[in-house]
PDB file of C-alpha atoms and ligand atoms in Angstrom:
ATOM      1  CA  MET E   1       0.795 -29.276 -29.282  1.00  0.00           C
ATOM      2  CA  THR E   2       0.141 -30.362 -25.709  1.00  0.00           C
ATOM      3  CA  PHE E   3       1.625 -28.832 -22.604  1.00  0.00           C
ATOM      4  CA  ASP E   4       3.880 -30.667 -20.210  1.00  0.00           C
ATOM      5  CA  LEU E   5       1.355 -30.628 -17.370  1.00  0.00           C
ATOM      6  CA  GLU E   6       3.840 -31.712 -14.756  1.00  0.00           C
ATOM      7  CA  GLN E   7       5.982 -28.679 -15.511  1.00  0.00           C
ATOM      8  CA  THR E   8       3.198 -26.160 -15.979  1.00  0.00           C
ATOM      9  CA  ASP E   9       1.378 -27.321 -12.851  1.00  0.00           C
ATOM     10  CA  ARG E  10       4.603 -27.093 -10.854  1.00  0.00           C
ATOM     11  CA  LEU E  11       5.147 -23.550 -12.123  1.00  0.00           C
ATOM     12  CA  LEU E  12       1.604 -22.569 -11.134  1.00  0.00           C
ATOM     13  CA  GLN E  13       1.800 -24.279  -7.742  1.00  0.00           C
ATOM     14  CA  THR E  14       5.204 -23.076  -6.662  1.00  0.00           C
ATOM     15  CA  THR E  15       5.280 -19.440  -7.731  1.00  0.00           C
ATOM     16  CA  ARG E  16       5.289 -18.031  -4.220  1.00  0.00           C
ATOM     17  CA  ALA E  17       5.993 -14.811  -2.387  1.00  0.00           C
ATOM     18  CA  VAL E  18       9.786 -15.035  -2.181  1.00  0.00           C
ATOM     19  CA  ARG E  19      11.460 -12.852   0.415  1.00  0.00           C
ATOM     20  CA  LYS E  20      14.181 -14.607   2.430  1.00  0.00           C
ATOM     21  CA  ARG E  21      15.331 -16.610  -0.544  1.00  0.00           C
ATOM     22  CA  LEU E  22      15.911 -13.663  -2.862  1.00  0.00           C
ATOM     23  CA  ASP E  23      19.584 -13.725  -3.864  1.00  0.00           C
ATOM     24  CA  LEU E  24      20.622 -10.179  -3.012  1.00  0.00           C
ATOM     25  CA  ASP E  25      24.171 -10.686  -4.292  1.00  0.00           C
ATOM     26  CA  ARG E  26      23.460 -11.829  -7.830  1.00  0.00           C
ATOM     27  CA  PRO E  27      22.798  -9.083 -10.348  1.00  0.00           C
ATOM     28  CA  VAL E  28      19.723  -9.324 -12.573  1.00  0.00           C
ATOM     29  CA  GLU E  29      20.306  -8.535 -16.229  1.00  0.00           C
ATOM     30  CA  ARG E  30      18.008  -5.962 -17.807  1.00  0.00           C
ATOM     31  CA  SER E  31      17.490  -8.408 -20.707  1.00  0.00           C
ATOM     32  CA  VAL E  32      15.897 -10.987 -18.356  1.00  0.00           C
ATOM     33  CA  VAL E  33      13.526  -8.363 -16.967  1.00  0.00           C
ATOM     34  CA  LEU E  34      12.573  -7.386 -20.508  1.00  0.00           C
ATOM     35  CA  ASP E  35      12.063 -11.031 -21.520  1.00  0.00           C
ATOM     36  CA  CYS E  36       9.688 -11.518 -18.574  1.00  0.00           C
ATOM     37  CA  LEU E  37       7.843  -8.275 -19.282  1.00  0.00           C
ATOM     38  CA  ARG E  38       7.538  -9.249 -22.954  1.00  0.00           C
ATOM     39  CA  LEU E  39       5.719 -12.387 -21.789  1.00  0.00           C
ATOM     40  CA  ALA E  40       3.722 -10.473 -19.184  1.00  0.00           C
ATOM     41  CA  ILE E  41       2.234  -8.101 -21.735  1.00  0.00           C
ATOM     42  CA  GLN E  42       0.718 -11.020 -23.620  1.00  0.00           C
ATOM     43  CA  ALA E  43      -1.869 -10.909 -20.809  1.00  0.00           C
ATOM     44  CA  PRO E  44      -5.414  -9.663 -21.446  1.00  0.00           C
ATOM     45  CA  SER E  45      -6.654  -6.165 -20.646  1.00  0.00           C
ATOM     46  CA  GLY E  46     -10.094  -4.559 -20.984  1.00  0.00           C
ATOM     47  CA  GLY E  47     -10.736  -3.828 -24.679  1.00  0.00           C
ATOM     48  CA  ASN E  48      -7.087  -4.733 -25.272  1.00  0.00           C
ATOM     49  CA  SER E  49      -6.333  -1.258 -23.955  1.00  0.00           C
ATOM     50  CA  GLN E  50      -2.942  -2.335 -22.564  1.00  0.00           C
ATOM     51  CA  PRO E  51      -2.988   0.448 -19.944  1.00  0.00           C
ATOM     52  CA  TRP E  52       0.121  -0.887 -18.216  1.00  0.00           C
ATOM     53  CA  ARG E  53       3.437   0.859 -17.869  1.00  0.00           C
ATOM     54  CA  TRP E  54       6.324  -0.763 -16.021  1.00  0.00           C
ATOM     55  CA  ILE E  55       8.873   1.218 -14.055  1.00  0.00           C
ATOM     56  CA  VAL E  56      12.003  -0.865 -13.572  1.00  0.00           C
ATOM     57  CA  ILE E  57      14.375   0.438 -10.940  1.00  0.00           C
ATOM     58  CA  ASP E  58      17.963  -0.722 -10.742  1.00  0.00           C
ATOM     59  CA  ASP E  59      19.473   2.544  -9.559  1.00  0.00           C
ATOM     60  CA  GLN E  60      20.666   2.334  -5.935  1.00  0.00           C
ATOM     61  CA  PRO E  61      19.636   5.780  -4.628  1.00  0.00           C
ATOM     62  CA  THR E  62      16.116   5.279  -6.001  1.00  0.00           C
ATOM     63  CA  LYS E  63      15.890   1.793  -4.475  1.00  0.00           C
ATOM     64  CA  ASP E  64      17.099   3.248  -1.151  1.00  0.00           C
ATOM     65  CA  ALA E  65      14.391   5.896  -1.220  1.00  0.00           C
ATOM     66  CA  LEU E  66      11.625   3.431  -2.141  1.00  0.00           C
ATOM     67  CA  ALA E  67      12.739   1.017   0.573  1.00  0.00           C
ATOM     68  CA  GLY E  68      12.578   3.899   3.056  1.00  0.00           C
ATOM     69  CA  LEU E  69       8.990   4.664   2.024  1.00  0.00           C
ATOM     70  CA  TYR E  70       8.097   0.982   2.260  1.00  0.00           C
ATOM     71  CA  ARG E  71       9.522   0.756   5.785  1.00  0.00           C
ATOM     72  CA  GLU E  72       7.595   3.851   6.916  1.00  0.00           C
ATOM     73  CA  ALA E  73       4.381   2.022   6.040  1.00  0.00           C
ATOM     74  CA  TYR E  74       5.570  -1.404   7.115  1.00  0.00           C
ATOM     75  CA  ALA E  75       6.383  -0.514  10.744  1.00  0.00           C
ATOM     76  CA  PRO E  76       2.831   0.431  11.831  1.00  0.00           C
ATOM     77  CA  TYR E  77       1.307  -2.295   9.646  1.00  0.00           C
ATOM     78  CA  ILE E  78       3.332  -5.142  11.121  1.00  0.00           C
ATOM     79  CA  ALA E  79       3.015  -3.830  14.680  1.00  0.00           C
ATOM     80  CA  SER E  80      -0.783  -3.902  14.457  1.00  0.00           C
ATOM     81  CA  ARG E  81      -0.775  -7.238  12.612  1.00  0.00           C
ATOM     82  CA  LYS E  82       1.408  -8.822  15.306  1.00  0.00           C
ATOM     83  CA  ALA E  83      -0.753  -7.341  18.088  1.00  0.00           C
ATOM     84  CA  GLU E  84      -3.838  -8.756  16.363  1.00  0.00           C
ATOM     85  CA  LEU E  85      -2.248 -12.209  16.110  1.00  0.00           C
ATOM     86  CA  ALA E  86      -1.127 -12.142  19.743  1.00  0.00           C
ATOM     87  CA  ALA E  87      -4.631 -11.064  20.865  1.00  0.00           C
ATOM     88  CA  GLN E  88      -6.060 -14.063  19.026  1.00  0.00           C
ATOM     89  CA  GLY E  89      -3.588 -16.305  20.867  1.00  0.00           C
ATOM     90  CA  GLY E  90      -1.632 -16.864  17.657  1.00  0.00           C
ATOM     91  CA  ASN E  91       2.083 -16.802  17.085  1.00  0.00           C
ATOM     92  CA  ALA E  92       3.047 -13.171  16.443  1.00  0.00           C
ATOM     93  CA  ASP E  93       6.352 -14.433  15.119  1.00  0.00           C
ATOM     94  CA  HIS E  94       4.658 -16.469  12.409  1.00  0.00           C
ATOM     95  CA  PRO E  95       6.891 -17.453   9.433  1.00  0.00           C
ATOM     96  CA  ILE E  96       5.063 -14.971   7.152  1.00  0.00           C
ATOM     97  CA  ALA E  97       5.780 -12.161   9.651  1.00  0.00           C
ATOM     98  CA  GLN E  98       9.442 -13.189   9.862  1.00  0.00           C
ATOM     99  CA  SER E  99       9.705 -13.340   6.102  1.00  0.00           C
ATOM    100  CA  SER E 100       7.961  -9.965   5.747  1.00  0.00           C
ATOM    101  CA  ASP E 101      10.285  -8.432   8.346  1.00  0.00           C
ATOM    102  CA  TYR E 102      13.248  -9.725   6.358  1.00  0.00           C
ATOM    103  CA  LEU E 103      12.000  -8.172   3.134  1.00  0.00           C
ATOM    104  CA  ALA E 104      11.320  -4.829   4.811  1.00  0.00           C
ATOM    105  CA  GLU E 105      14.803  -4.814   6.344  1.00  0.00           C
ATOM    106  CA  HIS E 106      16.587  -5.706   3.093  1.00  0.00           C
ATOM    107  CA  LEU E 107      14.389  -4.183   0.410  1.00  0.00           C
ATOM    108  CA  GLU E 108      16.954  -1.721  -0.946  1.00  0.00           C
ATOM    109  CA  GLU E 109      19.374  -4.627  -1.486  1.00  0.00           C
ATOM    110  CA  VAL E 110      17.236  -6.314  -4.125  1.00  0.00           C
ATOM    111  CA  PRO E 111      18.879  -6.011  -7.541  1.00  0.00           C
ATOM    112  CA  VAL E 112      15.734  -4.739  -9.243  1.00  0.00           C
ATOM    113  CA  MET E 113      12.347  -3.348  -8.267  1.00  0.00           C
ATOM    114  CA  VAL E 114       9.429  -3.255 -10.680  1.00  0.00           C
ATOM    115  CA  ILE E 115       6.463  -0.952 -10.188  1.00  0.00           C
ATOM    116  CA  PRO E 116       3.545  -1.866 -12.470  1.00  0.00           C
ATOM    117  CA  CYS E 117       1.479   1.221 -13.250  1.00  0.00           C
ATOM    118  CA  LEU E 118      -1.870   1.866 -14.910  1.00  0.00           C
ATOM    119  CA  LEU E 119      -2.748   4.847 -17.053  1.00  0.00           C
ATOM    120  CA  GLY E 120      -5.665   6.430 -15.213  1.00  0.00           C
ATOM    121  CA  ARG E 121      -7.100   6.696 -11.714  1.00  0.00           C
ATOM    122  CA  VAL E 122     -10.262   5.450 -10.099  1.00  0.00           C
ATOM    123  CA  THR E 123     -12.552   7.792  -8.206  1.00  0.00           C
ATOM    124  CA  ALA E 124     -15.208   7.157  -5.546  1.00  0.00           C
ATOM    125  CA  ASP E 125     -17.864   7.756  -8.244  1.00  0.00           C
ATOM    126  CA  ASP E 126     -16.646   5.002 -10.562  1.00  0.00           C
ATOM    127  CA  SER E 127     -18.960   2.006 -10.970  1.00  0.00           C
ATOM    128  CA  PRO E 128     -17.904  -1.406  -9.623  1.00  0.00           C
ATOM    129  CA  GLY E 129     -17.545  -2.579 -13.211  1.00  0.00           C
ATOM    130  CA  HIS E 130     -15.207   0.260 -14.042  1.00  0.00           C
ATOM    131  CA  VAL E 131     -13.066  -0.366 -10.959  1.00  0.00           C
ATOM    132  CA  ALA E 132     -12.901  -4.100 -11.709  1.00  0.00           C
ATOM    133  CA  GLY E 133     -12.040  -3.425 -15.330  1.00  0.00           C
ATOM    134  CA  PHE E 134      -9.374  -0.933 -14.333  1.00  0.00           C
ATOM    135  CA  PHE E 135      -7.440  -3.089 -11.887  1.00  0.00           C
ATOM    136  CA  GLY E 136      -8.305  -6.234 -13.826  1.00  0.00           C
ATOM    137  CA  SER E 137      -6.463  -4.782 -16.788  1.00  0.00           C
ATOM    138  CA  VAL E 138      -3.102  -5.160 -15.117  1.00  0.00           C
ATOM    139  CA  MET E 139      -3.368  -7.953 -12.554  1.00  0.00           C
ATOM    140  CA  PRO E 140      -3.152 -10.802 -15.108  1.00  0.00           C
ATOM    141  CA  ALA E 141      -0.011  -9.249 -16.586  1.00  0.00           C
ATOM    142  CA  VAL E 142       1.586  -8.864 -13.169  1.00  0.00           C
ATOM    143  CA  TRP E 143       0.956 -12.497 -12.348  1.00  0.00           C
ATOM    144  CA  SER E 144       2.320 -13.566 -15.744  1.00  0.00           C
ATOM    145  CA  PHE E 145       5.425 -11.529 -14.980  1.00  0.00           C
ATOM    146  CA  MET E 146       5.850 -13.365 -11.681  1.00  0.00           C
ATOM    147  CA  LEU E 147       5.391 -16.733 -13.417  1.00  0.00           C
ATOM    148  CA  ALA E 148       7.900 -15.792 -16.112  1.00  0.00           C
ATOM    149  CA  LEU E 149      10.410 -14.811 -13.431  1.00  0.00           C
ATOM    150  CA  ARG E 150       9.937 -18.139 -11.674  1.00  0.00           C
ATOM    151  CA  SER E 151      10.386 -20.097 -14.898  1.00  0.00           C
ATOM    152  CA  ARG E 152      13.794 -18.439 -15.307  1.00  0.00           C
ATOM    153  CA  GLY E 153      15.077 -18.968 -11.774  1.00  0.00           C
ATOM    154  CA  LEU E 154      14.016 -15.599 -10.380  1.00  0.00           C
ATOM    155  CA  GLY E 155      11.438 -14.725  -7.769  1.00  0.00           C
ATOM    156  CA  SER E 156       9.397 -11.858  -6.431  1.00  0.00           C
ATOM    157  CA  ALA E 157       6.697 -10.959  -3.952  1.00  0.00           C
ATOM    158  CA  PHE E 158       3.632  -8.874  -4.731  1.00  0.00           C
ATOM    159  CA  THR E 159       3.816  -5.927  -2.292  1.00  0.00           C
ATOM    160  CA  THR E 160       1.570  -2.916  -1.903  1.00  0.00           C
ATOM    161  CA  LEU E 161       2.746  -1.257   1.297  1.00  0.00           C
ATOM    162  CA  HIS E 162       4.787   1.498  -0.360  1.00  0.00           C
ATOM    163  CA  LEU E 163       1.468   2.793  -1.693  1.00  0.00           C
ATOM    164  CA  GLU E 164       0.753   4.179   1.768  1.00  0.00           C
ATOM    165  CA  ARG E 165       3.359   6.703   0.562  1.00  0.00           C
ATOM    166  CA  GLU E 166       2.095   6.768  -3.010  1.00  0.00           C
ATOM    167  CA  LYS E 167       2.533  10.522  -3.506  1.00  0.00           C
ATOM    168  CA  GLU E 168       6.106  10.487  -2.254  1.00  0.00           C
ATOM    169  CA  ALA E 169       6.937   7.520  -4.511  1.00  0.00           C
ATOM    170  CA  ALA E 170       5.293   9.274  -7.469  1.00  0.00           C
ATOM    171  CA  ALA E 171       7.334  12.422  -6.828  1.00  0.00           C
ATOM    172  CA  LEU E 172      10.521  10.367  -6.589  1.00  0.00           C
ATOM    173  CA  LEU E 173       9.838   8.541  -9.872  1.00  0.00           C
ATOM    174  CA  GLY E 174       8.193  11.391 -11.775  1.00  0.00           C
ATOM    175  CA  VAL E 175       4.896   9.508 -12.063  1.00  0.00           C
ATOM    176  CA  PRO E 176       2.130  11.905 -13.208  1.00  0.00           C
ATOM    177  CA  ASP E 177      -0.943  12.227 -10.988  1.00  0.00           C
ATOM    178  CA  THR E 178      -3.061  10.733 -13.799  1.00  0.00           C
ATOM    179  CA  VAL E 179      -1.297   7.387 -13.286  1.00  0.00           C
ATOM    180  CA  THR E 180      -1.867   4.663 -10.666  1.00  0.00           C
ATOM    181  CA  GLN E 181       0.922   2.588  -9.173  1.00  0.00           C
ATOM    182  CA  LEU E 182      -0.264  -0.924  -8.439  1.00  0.00           C
ATOM    183  CA  ALA E 183       2.519  -2.604  -6.494  1.00  0.00           C
ATOM    184  CA  LEU E 184       6.222  -2.849  -5.867  1.00  0.00           C
ATOM    185  CA  LEU E 185       7.788  -6.118  -6.961  1.00  0.00           C
ATOM    186  CA  PRO E 186      11.259  -6.887  -5.639  1.00  0.00           C
ATOM    187  CA  VAL E 187      13.023  -8.992  -8.285  1.00  0.00           C
ATOM    188  CA  ALA E 188      16.042 -11.245  -7.771  1.00  0.00           C
ATOM    189  CA  TYR E 189      17.347 -14.664  -8.646  1.00  0.00           C
ATOM    190  CA  THR E 190      16.225 -17.124  -5.988  1.00  0.00           C
ATOM    191  CA  LYS E 191      18.457 -19.179  -3.734  1.00  0.00           C
ATOM    192  CA  GLY E 192      17.547 -22.676  -4.924  1.00  0.00           C
ATOM    193  CA  ASP E 193      14.284 -23.410  -6.660  1.00  0.00           C
ATOM    194  CA  ASP E 194      12.677 -26.099  -4.502  1.00  0.00           C
ATOM    195  CA  PHE E 195       9.612 -24.070  -3.557  1.00  0.00           C
ATOM    196  CA  ARG E 196       6.654 -25.981  -2.167  1.00  0.00           C
ATOM    197  CA  PRO E 197       3.041 -25.718  -3.278  1.00  0.00           C
ATOM    198  CA  ALA E 198       1.096 -23.158  -1.280  1.00  0.00           C
ATOM    199  CA  ASP E 199      -1.042 -24.187   1.671  1.00  0.00           C
ATOM    200  CA  ARG E 200      -4.550 -23.092   0.686  1.00  0.00           C
ATOM    201  CA  LYS E 201      -8.115 -23.847   1.722  1.00  0.00           C
ATOM    202  CA  PRO E 202      -9.550 -26.838  -0.181  1.00  0.00           C
ATOM    203  CA  VAL E 203     -10.976 -25.822  -3.542  1.00  0.00           C
ATOM    204  CA  GLU E 204     -14.306 -27.481  -2.683  1.00  0.00           C
ATOM    205  CA  ASP E 205     -14.696 -25.074   0.252  1.00  0.00           C
ATOM    206  CA  VAL E 206     -14.243 -21.987  -1.855  1.00  0.00           C
ATOM    207  CA  THR E 207     -16.110 -23.046  -4.991  1.00  0.00           C
ATOM    208  CA  TYR E 208     -19.876 -22.663  -5.355  1.00  0.00           C
ATOM    209  CA  TRP E 209     -21.932 -24.105  -8.193  1.00  0.00           C
ATOM    210  CA  ASN E 210     -24.798 -22.189  -9.744  1.00  0.00           C
ATOM    211  CA  GLY E 211     -25.160 -19.684  -6.904  1.00  0.00           C
ATOM    212  CA  TRP E 212     -23.658 -18.284  -3.737  1.00  0.00           C
ATOM    213  CA  ARG E 213     -22.708 -20.955  -1.200  1.00  0.00           C
ATOM    214  CA  GLN E 214     -24.300 -23.751  -3.230  1.00  0.00           C
ATOM    215  CA  ARG E 215     -22.344 -26.951  -3.233  1.00  0.00           C
ATOM    216  CA  GLY E 216     -24.217 -28.544  -6.145  1.00  0.00           C
TER     217      GLY E 216
HETATM  218  C1  FMN M   1      -2.629  -7.659  -3.066  1.00  0.00           C
HETATM  219  C2  FMN M   1      -1.415  -8.217  -2.317  1.00  0.00           C
HETATM  220  C3  FMN M   1      -0.684  -7.370  -1.499  1.00  0.00           C
HETATM  221  C4  FMN M   1       0.451  -7.846  -0.823  1.00  0.00           C
HETATM  222  N1  FMN M   1       1.221  -6.970  -0.108  1.00  0.00           N
HETATM  223  C5  FMN M   1       2.357  -7.409   0.463  1.00  0.00           C
HETATM  224  C6  FMN M   1       3.248  -6.493   1.088  1.00  0.00           C
HETATM  225  O1  FMN M   1       3.044  -5.263   1.098  1.00  0.00           O
HETATM  226  N2  FMN M   1       4.381  -6.998   1.654  1.00  0.00           N
HETATM  227  C7  FMN M   1       4.689  -8.324   1.622  1.00  0.00           C
HETATM  228  O2  FMN M   1       5.750  -8.710   2.156  1.00  0.00           O
HETATM  229  N3  FMN M   1       3.872  -9.223   1.008  1.00  0.00           N
HETATM  230  C8  FMN M   1       2.731  -8.795   0.416  1.00  0.00           C
HETATM  231  N4  FMN M   1       1.920  -9.685  -0.262  1.00  0.00           N
HETATM  232  C9  FMN M   1       2.303 -11.120  -0.352  1.00  0.00           C
HETATM  233  C10 FMN M   1       1.383 -12.031   0.470  1.00  0.00           C
HETATM  234  O3  FMN M   1       1.668 -11.864   1.833  1.00  0.00           O
HETATM  235  C11 FMN M   1       1.603 -13.489   0.046  1.00  0.00           C
HETATM  236  O4  FMN M   1       1.316 -13.637  -1.320  1.00  0.00           O
HETATM  237  C12 FMN M   1       0.728 -14.428   0.867  1.00  0.00           C
HETATM  238  O5  FMN M   1       1.151 -14.450   2.205  1.00  0.00           O
HETATM  239  C13 FMN M   1       0.716 -15.854   0.349  1.00  0.00           C
HETATM  240  O6  FMN M   1       2.028 -16.352   0.266  1.00  0.00           O
HETATM  241  P1  FMN M   1       2.468 -17.174  -1.044  1.00  0.00           P
HETATM  242  O7  FMN M   1       2.277 -16.234  -2.214  1.00  0.00           O
HETATM  243  O8  FMN M   1       3.907 -17.524  -0.844  1.00  0.00           O
HETATM  244  O9  FMN M   1       1.616 -18.371  -1.123  1.00  0.00           O
HETATM  245  C14 FMN M   1       0.815  -9.216  -0.947  1.00  0.00           C
HETATM  246  C15 FMN M   1       0.081 -10.059  -1.804  1.00  0.00           C
HETATM  247  C16 FMN M   1      -1.009  -9.573  -2.500  1.00  0.00           C
HETATM  248  C17 FMN M   1      -1.738 -10.494  -3.456  1.00  0.00           C
END
């Protein structure tokens, strides 16, 4: 069986960080979230350990509290980011900043939040291989989840800022201190689905053959 490359390539090219185009008024069924997670957990993990756990939040008071924690971290982050951009002569009101502001302001309104977690913690003594294996055992699944959402008319954005308040979020959700939260994914249907391919550096500039910085 061959894949429809036009469709699969479009899915891979247009799964973007969706913020302003999240439909905050349309509920998201738990069954859709489960369908997407069922696909997500087909992803690989080190030794097939499947260390992921997924906290799905559709309860308003909990979303309110998480959005509050996110905003506490977002305010200083975006202020310094905008100052940095302005100092470099750039546009501090860049579309990504506007879109990020929008998400921070409306986060509690998203129908569902998903927090991917990993069983375990890393420590400063862990080897690079262990750290890579640890985080690498959930990242593919998270991306598959985002692709599965997109294929069904939903969208998300990978966010990590609430982790500046990781302990508070863990206390709120009852996450044990042996567990690592990886991200907070707002999940909603999207308004329209005409997302454009991402603007990225050319692949030739970021690909080396047979050694660091070798162009072959
Ligand atoms: C590790 C990681 C952390 C991120 N953290 C945040 C975040 O806290 N808040 C946010 O609005 N976007 C966050 N993003 C989304 C990026 O800003 C976004 O993916 C990037 O600007 C590229 O946009 P695109 O995915 O639409 O191409 C994060 C993305 C990654 C991969």
